Tab-separated table of C-alpha atoms and ligand atoms in Angstrom:
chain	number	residue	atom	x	y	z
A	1	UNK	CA	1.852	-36.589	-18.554
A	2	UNK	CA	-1.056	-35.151	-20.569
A	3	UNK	CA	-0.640	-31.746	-22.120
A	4	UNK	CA	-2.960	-30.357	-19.725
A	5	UNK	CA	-1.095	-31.025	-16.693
A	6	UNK	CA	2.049	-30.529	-18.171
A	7	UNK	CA	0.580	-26.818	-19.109
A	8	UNK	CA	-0.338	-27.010	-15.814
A	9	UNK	CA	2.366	-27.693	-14.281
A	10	UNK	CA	4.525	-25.532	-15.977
A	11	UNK	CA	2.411	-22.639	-15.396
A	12	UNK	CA	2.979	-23.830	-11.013
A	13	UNK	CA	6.653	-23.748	-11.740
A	14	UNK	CA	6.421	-20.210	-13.801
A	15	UNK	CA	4.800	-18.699	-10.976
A	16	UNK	CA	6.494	-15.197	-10.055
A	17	UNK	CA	4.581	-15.293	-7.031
A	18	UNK	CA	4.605	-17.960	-4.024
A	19	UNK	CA	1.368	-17.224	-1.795
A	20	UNK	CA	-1.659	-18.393	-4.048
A	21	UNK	CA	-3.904	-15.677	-4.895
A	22	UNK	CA	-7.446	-17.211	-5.688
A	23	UNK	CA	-10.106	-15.230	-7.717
A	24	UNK	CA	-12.260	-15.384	-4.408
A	25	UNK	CA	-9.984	-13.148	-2.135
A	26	UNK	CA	-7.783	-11.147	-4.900
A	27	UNK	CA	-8.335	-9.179	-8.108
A	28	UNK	CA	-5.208	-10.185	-10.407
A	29	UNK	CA	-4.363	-6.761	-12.570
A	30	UNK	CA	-2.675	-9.185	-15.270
A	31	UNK	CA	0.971	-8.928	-14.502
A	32	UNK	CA	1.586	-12.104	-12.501
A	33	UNK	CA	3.481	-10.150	-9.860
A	34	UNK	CA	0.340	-7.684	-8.392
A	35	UNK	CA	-3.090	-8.585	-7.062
A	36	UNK	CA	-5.419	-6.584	-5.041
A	37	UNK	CA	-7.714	-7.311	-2.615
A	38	UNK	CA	-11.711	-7.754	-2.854
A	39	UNK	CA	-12.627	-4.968	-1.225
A	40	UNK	CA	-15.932	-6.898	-0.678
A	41	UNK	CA	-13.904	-9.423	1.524
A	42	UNK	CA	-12.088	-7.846	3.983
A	43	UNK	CA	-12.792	-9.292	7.452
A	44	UNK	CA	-12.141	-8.130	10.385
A	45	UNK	CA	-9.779	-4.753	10.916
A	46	UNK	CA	-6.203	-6.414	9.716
A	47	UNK	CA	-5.908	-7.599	6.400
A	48	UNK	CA	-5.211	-11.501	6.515
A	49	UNK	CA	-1.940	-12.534	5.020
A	50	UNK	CA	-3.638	-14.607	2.347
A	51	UNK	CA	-5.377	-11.408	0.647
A	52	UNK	CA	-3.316	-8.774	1.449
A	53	UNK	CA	-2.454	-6.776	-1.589
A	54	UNK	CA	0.921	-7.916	-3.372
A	55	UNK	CA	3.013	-5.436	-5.603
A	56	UNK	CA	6.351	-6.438	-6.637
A	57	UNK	CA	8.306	-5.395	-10.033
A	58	UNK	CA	10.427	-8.715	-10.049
A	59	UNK	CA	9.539	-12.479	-8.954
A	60	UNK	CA	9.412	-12.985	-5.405
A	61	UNK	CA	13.162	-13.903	-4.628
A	62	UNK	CA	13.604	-16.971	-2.541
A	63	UNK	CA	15.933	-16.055	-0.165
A	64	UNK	CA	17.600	-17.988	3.256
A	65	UNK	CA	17.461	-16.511	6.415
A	66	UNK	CA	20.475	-18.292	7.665
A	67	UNK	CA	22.819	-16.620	5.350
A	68	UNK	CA	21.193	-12.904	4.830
A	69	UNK	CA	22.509	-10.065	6.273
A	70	UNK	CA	21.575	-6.742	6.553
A	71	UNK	CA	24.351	-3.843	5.675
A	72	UNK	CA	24.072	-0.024	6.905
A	73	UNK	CA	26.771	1.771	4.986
A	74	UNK	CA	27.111	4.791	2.912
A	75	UNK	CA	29.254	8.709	3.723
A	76	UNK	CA	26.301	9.225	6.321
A	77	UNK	CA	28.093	6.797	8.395
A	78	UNK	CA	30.716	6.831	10.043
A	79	UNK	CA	31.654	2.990	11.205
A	80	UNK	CA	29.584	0.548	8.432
A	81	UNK	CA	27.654	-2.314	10.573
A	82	UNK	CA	26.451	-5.886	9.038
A	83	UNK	CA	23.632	-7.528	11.182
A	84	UNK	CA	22.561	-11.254	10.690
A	85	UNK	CA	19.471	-12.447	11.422
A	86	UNK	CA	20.343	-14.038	14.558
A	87	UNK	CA	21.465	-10.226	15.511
A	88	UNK	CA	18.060	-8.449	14.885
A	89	UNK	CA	15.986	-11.008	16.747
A	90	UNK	CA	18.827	-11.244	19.681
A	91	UNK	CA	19.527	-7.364	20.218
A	92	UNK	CA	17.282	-5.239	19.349
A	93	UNK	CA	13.826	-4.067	21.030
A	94	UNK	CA	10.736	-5.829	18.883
A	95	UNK	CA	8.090	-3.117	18.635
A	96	UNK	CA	4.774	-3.791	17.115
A	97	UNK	CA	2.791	-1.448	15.015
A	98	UNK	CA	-0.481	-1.623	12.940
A	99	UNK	CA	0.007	0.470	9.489
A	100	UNK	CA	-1.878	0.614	6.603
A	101	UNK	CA	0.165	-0.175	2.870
A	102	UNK	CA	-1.420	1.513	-0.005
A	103	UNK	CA	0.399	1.965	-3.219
A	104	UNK	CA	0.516	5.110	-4.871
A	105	UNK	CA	-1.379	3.534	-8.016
A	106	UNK	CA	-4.050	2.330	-6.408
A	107	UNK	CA	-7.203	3.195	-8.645
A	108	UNK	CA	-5.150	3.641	-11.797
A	109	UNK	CA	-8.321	2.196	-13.377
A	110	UNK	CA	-11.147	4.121	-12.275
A	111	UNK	CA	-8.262	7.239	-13.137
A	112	UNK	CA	-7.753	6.705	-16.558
A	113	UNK	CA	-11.681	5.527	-17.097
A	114	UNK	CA	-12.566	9.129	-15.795
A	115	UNK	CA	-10.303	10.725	-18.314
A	116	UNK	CA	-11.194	8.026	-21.316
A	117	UNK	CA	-7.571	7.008	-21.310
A	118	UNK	CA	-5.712	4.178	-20.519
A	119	UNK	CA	-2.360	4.775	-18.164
A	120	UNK	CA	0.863	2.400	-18.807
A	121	UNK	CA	1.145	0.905	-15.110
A	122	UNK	CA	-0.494	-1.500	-13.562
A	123	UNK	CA	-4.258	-2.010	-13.711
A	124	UNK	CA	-5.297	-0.966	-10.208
A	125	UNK	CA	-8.974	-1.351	-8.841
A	126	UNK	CA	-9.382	-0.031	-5.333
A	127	UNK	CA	-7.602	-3.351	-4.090
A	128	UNK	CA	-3.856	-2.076	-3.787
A	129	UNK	CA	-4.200	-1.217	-0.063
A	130	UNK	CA	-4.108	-3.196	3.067
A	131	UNK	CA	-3.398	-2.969	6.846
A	132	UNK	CA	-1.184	-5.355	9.415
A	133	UNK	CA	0.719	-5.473	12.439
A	134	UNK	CA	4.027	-5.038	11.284
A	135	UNK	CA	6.799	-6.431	14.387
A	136	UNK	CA	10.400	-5.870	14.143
A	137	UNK	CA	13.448	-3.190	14.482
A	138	UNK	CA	13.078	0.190	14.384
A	139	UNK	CA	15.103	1.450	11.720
A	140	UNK	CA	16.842	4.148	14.121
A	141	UNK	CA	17.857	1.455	16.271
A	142	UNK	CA	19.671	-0.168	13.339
A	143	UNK	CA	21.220	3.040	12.158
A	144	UNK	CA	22.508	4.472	15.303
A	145	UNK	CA	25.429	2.146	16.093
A	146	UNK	CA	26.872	2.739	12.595
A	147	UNK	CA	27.607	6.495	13.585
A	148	UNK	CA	24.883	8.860	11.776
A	149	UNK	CA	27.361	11.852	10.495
A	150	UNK	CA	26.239	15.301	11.694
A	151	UNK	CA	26.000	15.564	7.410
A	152	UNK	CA	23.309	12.816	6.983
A	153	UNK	CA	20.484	13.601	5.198
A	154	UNK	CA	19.043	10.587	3.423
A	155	UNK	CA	18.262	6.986	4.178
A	156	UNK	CA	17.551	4.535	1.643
A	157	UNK	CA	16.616	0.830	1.652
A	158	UNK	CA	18.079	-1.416	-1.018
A	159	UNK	CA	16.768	-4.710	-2.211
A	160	UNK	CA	17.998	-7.869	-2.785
A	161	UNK	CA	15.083	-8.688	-5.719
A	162	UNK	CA	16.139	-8.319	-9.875
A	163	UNK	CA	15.783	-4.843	-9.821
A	164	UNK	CA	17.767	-3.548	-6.900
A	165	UNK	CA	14.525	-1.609	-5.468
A	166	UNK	CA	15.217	1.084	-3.832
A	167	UNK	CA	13.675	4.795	-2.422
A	168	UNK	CA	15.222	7.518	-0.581
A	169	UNK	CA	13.713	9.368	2.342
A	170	UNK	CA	15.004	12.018	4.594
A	171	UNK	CA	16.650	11.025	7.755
A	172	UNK	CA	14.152	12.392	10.075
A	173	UNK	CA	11.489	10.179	8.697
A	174	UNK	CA	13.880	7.187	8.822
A	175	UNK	CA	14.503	7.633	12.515
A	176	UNK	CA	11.175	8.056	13.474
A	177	UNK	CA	9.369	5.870	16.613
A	178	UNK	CA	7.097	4.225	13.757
A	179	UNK	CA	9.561	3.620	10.942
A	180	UNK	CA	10.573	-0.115	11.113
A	181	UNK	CA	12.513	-3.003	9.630
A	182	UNK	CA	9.449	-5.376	9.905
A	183	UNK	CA	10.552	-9.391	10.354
A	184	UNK	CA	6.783	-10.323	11.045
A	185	UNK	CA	3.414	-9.812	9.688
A	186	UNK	CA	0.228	-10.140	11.681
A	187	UNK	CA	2.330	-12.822	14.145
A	188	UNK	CA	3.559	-14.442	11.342
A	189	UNK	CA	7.162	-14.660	9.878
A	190	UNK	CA	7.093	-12.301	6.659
A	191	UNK	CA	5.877	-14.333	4.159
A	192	UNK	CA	7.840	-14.114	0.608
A	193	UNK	CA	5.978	-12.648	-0.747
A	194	UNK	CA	5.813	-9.506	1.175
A	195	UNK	CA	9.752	-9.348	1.964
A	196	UNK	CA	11.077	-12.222	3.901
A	197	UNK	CA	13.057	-11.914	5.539
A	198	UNK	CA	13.039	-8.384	6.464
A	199	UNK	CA	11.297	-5.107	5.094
A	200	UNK	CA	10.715	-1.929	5.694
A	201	UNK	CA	7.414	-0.089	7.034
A	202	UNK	CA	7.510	3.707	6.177
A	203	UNK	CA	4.028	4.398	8.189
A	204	UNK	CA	1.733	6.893	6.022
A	205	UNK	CA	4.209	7.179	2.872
A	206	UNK	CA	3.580	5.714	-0.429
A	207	UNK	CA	4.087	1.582	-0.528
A	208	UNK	CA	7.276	1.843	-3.204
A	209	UNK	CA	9.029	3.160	0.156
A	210	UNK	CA	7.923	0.240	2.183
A	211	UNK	CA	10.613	-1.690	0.452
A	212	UNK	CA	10.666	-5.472	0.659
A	213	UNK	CA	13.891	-7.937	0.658
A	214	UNK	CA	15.995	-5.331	2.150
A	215	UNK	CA	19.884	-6.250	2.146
A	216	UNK	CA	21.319	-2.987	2.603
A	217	UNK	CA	20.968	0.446	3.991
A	218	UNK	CA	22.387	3.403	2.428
A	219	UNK	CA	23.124	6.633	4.660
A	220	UNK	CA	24.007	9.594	2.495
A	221	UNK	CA	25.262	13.351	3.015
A	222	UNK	CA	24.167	13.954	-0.629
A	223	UNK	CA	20.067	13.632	-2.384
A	224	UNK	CA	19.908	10.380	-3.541
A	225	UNK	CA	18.494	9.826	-7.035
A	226	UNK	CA	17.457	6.639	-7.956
A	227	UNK	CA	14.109	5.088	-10.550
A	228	UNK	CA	11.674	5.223	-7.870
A	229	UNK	CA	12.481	9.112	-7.176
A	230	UNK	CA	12.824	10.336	-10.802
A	231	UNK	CA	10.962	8.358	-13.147
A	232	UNK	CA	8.501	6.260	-11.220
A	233	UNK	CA	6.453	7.291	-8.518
A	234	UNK	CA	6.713	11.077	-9.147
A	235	UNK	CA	4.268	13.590	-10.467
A	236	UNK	CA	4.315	14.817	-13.514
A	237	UNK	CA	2.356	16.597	-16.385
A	238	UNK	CA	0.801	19.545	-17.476
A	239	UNK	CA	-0.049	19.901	-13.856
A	240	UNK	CA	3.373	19.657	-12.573
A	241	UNK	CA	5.306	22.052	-14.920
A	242	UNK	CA	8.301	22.262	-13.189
A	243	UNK	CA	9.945	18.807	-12.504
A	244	UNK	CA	9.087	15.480	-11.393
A	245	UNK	CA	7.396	15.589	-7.674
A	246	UNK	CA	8.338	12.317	-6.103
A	247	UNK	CA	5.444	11.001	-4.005
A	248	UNK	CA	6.204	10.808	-0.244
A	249	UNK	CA	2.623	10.989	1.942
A	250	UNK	CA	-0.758	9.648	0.799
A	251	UNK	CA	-3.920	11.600	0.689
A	252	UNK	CA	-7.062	10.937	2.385
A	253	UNK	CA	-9.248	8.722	0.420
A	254	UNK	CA	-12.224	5.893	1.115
A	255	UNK	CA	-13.521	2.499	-0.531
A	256	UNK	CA	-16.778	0.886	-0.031
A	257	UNK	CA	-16.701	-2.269	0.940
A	258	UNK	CA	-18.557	-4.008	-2.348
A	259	UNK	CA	-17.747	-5.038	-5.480
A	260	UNK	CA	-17.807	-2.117	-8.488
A	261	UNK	CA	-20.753	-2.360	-9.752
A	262	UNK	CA	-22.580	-3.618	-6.941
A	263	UNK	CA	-25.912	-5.327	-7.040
A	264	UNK	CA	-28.008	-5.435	-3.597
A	265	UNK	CA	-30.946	-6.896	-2.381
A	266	UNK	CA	-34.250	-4.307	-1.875
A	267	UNK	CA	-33.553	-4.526	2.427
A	268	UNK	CA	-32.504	-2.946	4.992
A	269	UNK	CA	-28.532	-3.364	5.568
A	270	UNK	CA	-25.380	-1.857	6.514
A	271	UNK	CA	-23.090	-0.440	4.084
A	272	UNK	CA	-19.115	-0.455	4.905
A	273	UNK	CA	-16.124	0.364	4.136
A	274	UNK	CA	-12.306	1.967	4.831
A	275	UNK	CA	-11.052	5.043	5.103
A	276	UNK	CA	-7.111	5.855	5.211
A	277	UNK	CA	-5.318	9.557	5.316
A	278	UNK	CA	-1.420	8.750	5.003
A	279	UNK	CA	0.160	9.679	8.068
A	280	UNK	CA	-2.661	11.541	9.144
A	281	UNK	CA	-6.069	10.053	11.144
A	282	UNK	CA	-9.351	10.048	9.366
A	283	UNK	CA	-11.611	11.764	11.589
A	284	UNK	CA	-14.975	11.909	9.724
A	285	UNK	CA	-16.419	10.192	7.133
A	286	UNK	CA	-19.670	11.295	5.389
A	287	UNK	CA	-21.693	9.386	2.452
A	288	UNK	CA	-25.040	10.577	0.380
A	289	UNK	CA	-27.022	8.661	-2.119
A	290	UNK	CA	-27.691	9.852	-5.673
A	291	UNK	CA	-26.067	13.256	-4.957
A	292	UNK	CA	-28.903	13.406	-1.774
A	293	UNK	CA	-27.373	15.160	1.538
A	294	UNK	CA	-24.738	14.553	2.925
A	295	UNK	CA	-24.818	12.475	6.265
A	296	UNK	CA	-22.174	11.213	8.981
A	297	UNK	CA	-21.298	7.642	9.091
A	298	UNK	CA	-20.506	6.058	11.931
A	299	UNK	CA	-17.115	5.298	12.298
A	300	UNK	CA	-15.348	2.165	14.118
A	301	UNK	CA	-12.677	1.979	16.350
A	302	UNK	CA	-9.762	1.628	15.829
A	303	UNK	CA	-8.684	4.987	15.336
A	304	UNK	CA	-5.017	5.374	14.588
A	305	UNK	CA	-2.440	7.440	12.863
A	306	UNK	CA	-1.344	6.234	9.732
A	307	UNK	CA	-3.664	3.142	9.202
A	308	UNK	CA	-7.247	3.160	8.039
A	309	UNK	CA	-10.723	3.434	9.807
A	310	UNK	CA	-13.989	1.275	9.666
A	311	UNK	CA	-16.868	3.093	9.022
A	312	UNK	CA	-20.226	2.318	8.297
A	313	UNK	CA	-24.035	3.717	7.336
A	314	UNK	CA	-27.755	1.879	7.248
A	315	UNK	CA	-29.541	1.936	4.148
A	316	UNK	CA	-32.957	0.656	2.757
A	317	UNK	CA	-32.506	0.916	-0.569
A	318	UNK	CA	-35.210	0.993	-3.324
A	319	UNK	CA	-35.081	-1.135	-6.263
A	320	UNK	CA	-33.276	0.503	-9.347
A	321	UNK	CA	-29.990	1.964	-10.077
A	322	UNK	CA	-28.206	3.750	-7.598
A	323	UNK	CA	-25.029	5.876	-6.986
A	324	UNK	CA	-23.456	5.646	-3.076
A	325	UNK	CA	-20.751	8.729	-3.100
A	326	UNK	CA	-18.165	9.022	0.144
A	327	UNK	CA	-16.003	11.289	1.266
A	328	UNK	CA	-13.551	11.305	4.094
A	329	UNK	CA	-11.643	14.158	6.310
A	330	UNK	CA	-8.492	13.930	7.967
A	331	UNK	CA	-7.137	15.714	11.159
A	332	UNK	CA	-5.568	18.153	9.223
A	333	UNK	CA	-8.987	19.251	7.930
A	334	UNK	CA	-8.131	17.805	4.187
A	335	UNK	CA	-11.657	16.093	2.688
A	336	UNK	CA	-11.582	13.872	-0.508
A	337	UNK	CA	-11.869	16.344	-3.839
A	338	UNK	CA	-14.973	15.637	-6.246
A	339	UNK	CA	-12.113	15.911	-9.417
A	340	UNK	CA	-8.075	15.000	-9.195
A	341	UNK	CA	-5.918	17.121	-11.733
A	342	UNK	CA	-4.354	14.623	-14.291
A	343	UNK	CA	-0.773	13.185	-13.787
A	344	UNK	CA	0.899	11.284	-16.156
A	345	UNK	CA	1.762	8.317	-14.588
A	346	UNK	CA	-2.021	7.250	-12.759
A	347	UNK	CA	-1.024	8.475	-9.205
A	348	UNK	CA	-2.795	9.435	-6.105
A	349	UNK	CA	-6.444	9.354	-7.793
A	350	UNK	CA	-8.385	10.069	-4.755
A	351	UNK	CA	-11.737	11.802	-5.445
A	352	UNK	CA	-15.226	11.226	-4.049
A	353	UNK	CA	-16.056	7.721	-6.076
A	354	UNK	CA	-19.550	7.433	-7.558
A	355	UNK	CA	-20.182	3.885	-6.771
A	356	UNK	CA	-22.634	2.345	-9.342
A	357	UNK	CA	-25.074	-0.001	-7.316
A	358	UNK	CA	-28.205	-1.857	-8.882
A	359	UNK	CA	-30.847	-2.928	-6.679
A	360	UNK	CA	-32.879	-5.421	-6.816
A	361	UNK	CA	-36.501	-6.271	-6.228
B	401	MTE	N1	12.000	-4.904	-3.231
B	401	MTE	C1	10.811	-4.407	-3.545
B	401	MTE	N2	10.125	-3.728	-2.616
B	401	MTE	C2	8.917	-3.225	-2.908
B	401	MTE	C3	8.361	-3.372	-4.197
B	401	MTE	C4	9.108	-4.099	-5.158
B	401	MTE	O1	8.686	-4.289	-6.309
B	401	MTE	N3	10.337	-4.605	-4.804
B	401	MTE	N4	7.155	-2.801	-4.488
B	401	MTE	C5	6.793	-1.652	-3.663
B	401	MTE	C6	5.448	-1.185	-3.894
B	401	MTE	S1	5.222	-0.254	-5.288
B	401	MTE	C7	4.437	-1.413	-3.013
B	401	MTE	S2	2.910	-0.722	-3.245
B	401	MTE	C8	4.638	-2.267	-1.817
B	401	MTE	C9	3.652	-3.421	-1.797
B	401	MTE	O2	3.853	-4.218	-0.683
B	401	MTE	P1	3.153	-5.640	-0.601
B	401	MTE	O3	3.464	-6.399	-1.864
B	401	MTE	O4	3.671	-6.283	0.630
B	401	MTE	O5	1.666	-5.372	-0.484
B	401	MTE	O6	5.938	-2.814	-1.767
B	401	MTE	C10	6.970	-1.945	-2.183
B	401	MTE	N5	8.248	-2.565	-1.927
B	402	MO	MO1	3.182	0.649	-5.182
């Protein structure tokens, strides 16, 4: 074998990933384990499976259906349960939801670039966020034959990757309608990549709680501390004096749908893009050109809790150097801030964007 090839195919073999992730669909952040999406190639209103964002802190484990199993245990419990399989596909009711993943570091880039410093994590563009239809168990379903104690207050999801992933979240948001062990992904089996065989959806909370590869369920009377609650995915900084703030819900933010910096044609055309609010619905979404007035854009059904929005504006740009700026309201009457206070660790950067387009004759 030549070098090349063998470099080649050593670097196929060295893969911590299994779903290919070509420059075309996905923006690779350098880490070999987390791509985004092209914002400027997103389809239709579900994010296909071969560009939806991937995150993972370990290699993708390869693991075999026919042997996993699924344990809820833990002192919030009273009678521990293992499922196969077999047992969630056999017993349960499949419900179907569509839910929109973003992780809490999405635009860790533009963050640190705003503030002329560079964060630690991972590179983020605007690409760690994507939607599906999520079909599989509700968790509740799985958690109520084990005997929830009158004393439970926390559920947490454990992995079966390197690291032992895992997040806490309070019982109530564990046994909600929308909270889900997900087996399938836009009608397909869960690819790998994303948590075969079986992962959880937390609808609206940050993605480190939608964890993948889950083997085991914890049920506990006591707070759970774990990484993802105390040192990762919290707030903290000058901002956040008093201790860590671990990130639960996601704030209202928007993404134009073209790459950063853009470069258009002098023509009439429609401008689009995304809007998401958490658990919340976006209900307006309102754009202006070089700091102009603000004006509605239309916005696209669907309209759902907990997953993004379409939305859309015409424009007839001049030729020359332009700034598109968006900003998006939720039901709860919460619109995108023009600045974000600093946090350590690159989270939650959701301002109004000043997207840097150049047009040409
Ligand atoms: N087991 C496990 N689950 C995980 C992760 C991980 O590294 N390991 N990453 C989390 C993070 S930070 C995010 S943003 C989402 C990403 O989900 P996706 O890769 O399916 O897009 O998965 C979450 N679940
Ligand atoms: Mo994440």
């Amino acid at each position: 074998m030549s070098r090349d090839l063998e470099g080649a195919a050593t670097a196929v073999r060295e893969r911590k990933v299994v779903k290919p992730t070509p420059a075309e669909l996905m923006e690779d952040t350098g880490t070999g384990l987390d791509y985004g999406v092209r914002p400027d190639r997103m389809p239709g209103y579900l994010t296909p499976i071969d560009r939806f964002f991937l995150r993972s802190h370990a290699p993708t484990p390869r693991l075999d259906a026919a042997t996993w199993s699924l344990r809820i245990e833990g002192d919030g419990v009273r009678d521990p349960v293992t499922y196969t399989y077999a047992d969630l596909w056999d017993h349960f009711p499949l419900v179907s939801v569509i839910r929109t993943i973003e992780c809490a570091g999405n635009r860790r880039r533009l963050f640190g670039e705003a503030y002329g410093r560079t964060f630690a994590g991972t590179q983020w563009g605007r690409g760690a966020i994507g939607t599906a239809e999520w079909t599989g168990v509700r968790l509740r379903d799985l958690l109520e034959p084990a005997g929830i104690t009158s004393g439970a207050l926390e559920v947490m999801p454990e992995a079966l990757d390197q690291i032992r992933a895992r997040r806490p979240m309070p019982l109530a948001k564990a046994l909600a309608d929308d909270t889900l062990l997900a087996l399938v992904m836009n009608g397909e089996t869960l690819p790998p990549d994303h948590g075969y065989p079986a992962r959880v959806v937390v609808s609206g909370w940050l993605g480190a709680a939608s964890i993948k590869w889950v083997g085991r369920v914890e049920v506990s009377e006591q707070p759970l501390r774990v990484p993802w609650n105390t040192e990762d995915y919290v707030l903290i900084g000058p901002d956040h004096p008093a201790r860590p703030t671990p990130i639960t819900t996601i704030p209202v933010a928007s993404l134009v749908e073209l790459p950063w910096p853009a470069r258009l044609r002098a023509a009439p055309q429609v401008i689009r893009g995304r809007a998401f609010a958490g658990e919340n619905t976006v209900t307006a979404v309102e754009y202006r050109i070089d700091e102009g007035p603000w004006r509605a854009a239309s916005l696209a059904p669907p309209q759902l809790p907990a997953a993004w929005i379409r939305w859309q504006f015409a424009w007839d740009p001049r030729p020359g150097d332009h700034i598109i700026q968006v900003r998006a309201t939720d039901d709860q009457g919460r619109t995108q801030p023009d600045t974000v206070p600093w946090n350590d660790l690159g989270y939650l950067y959701h301002p109004v964007l000043s997207h840097p387009v150049r047009v040409e004759p």
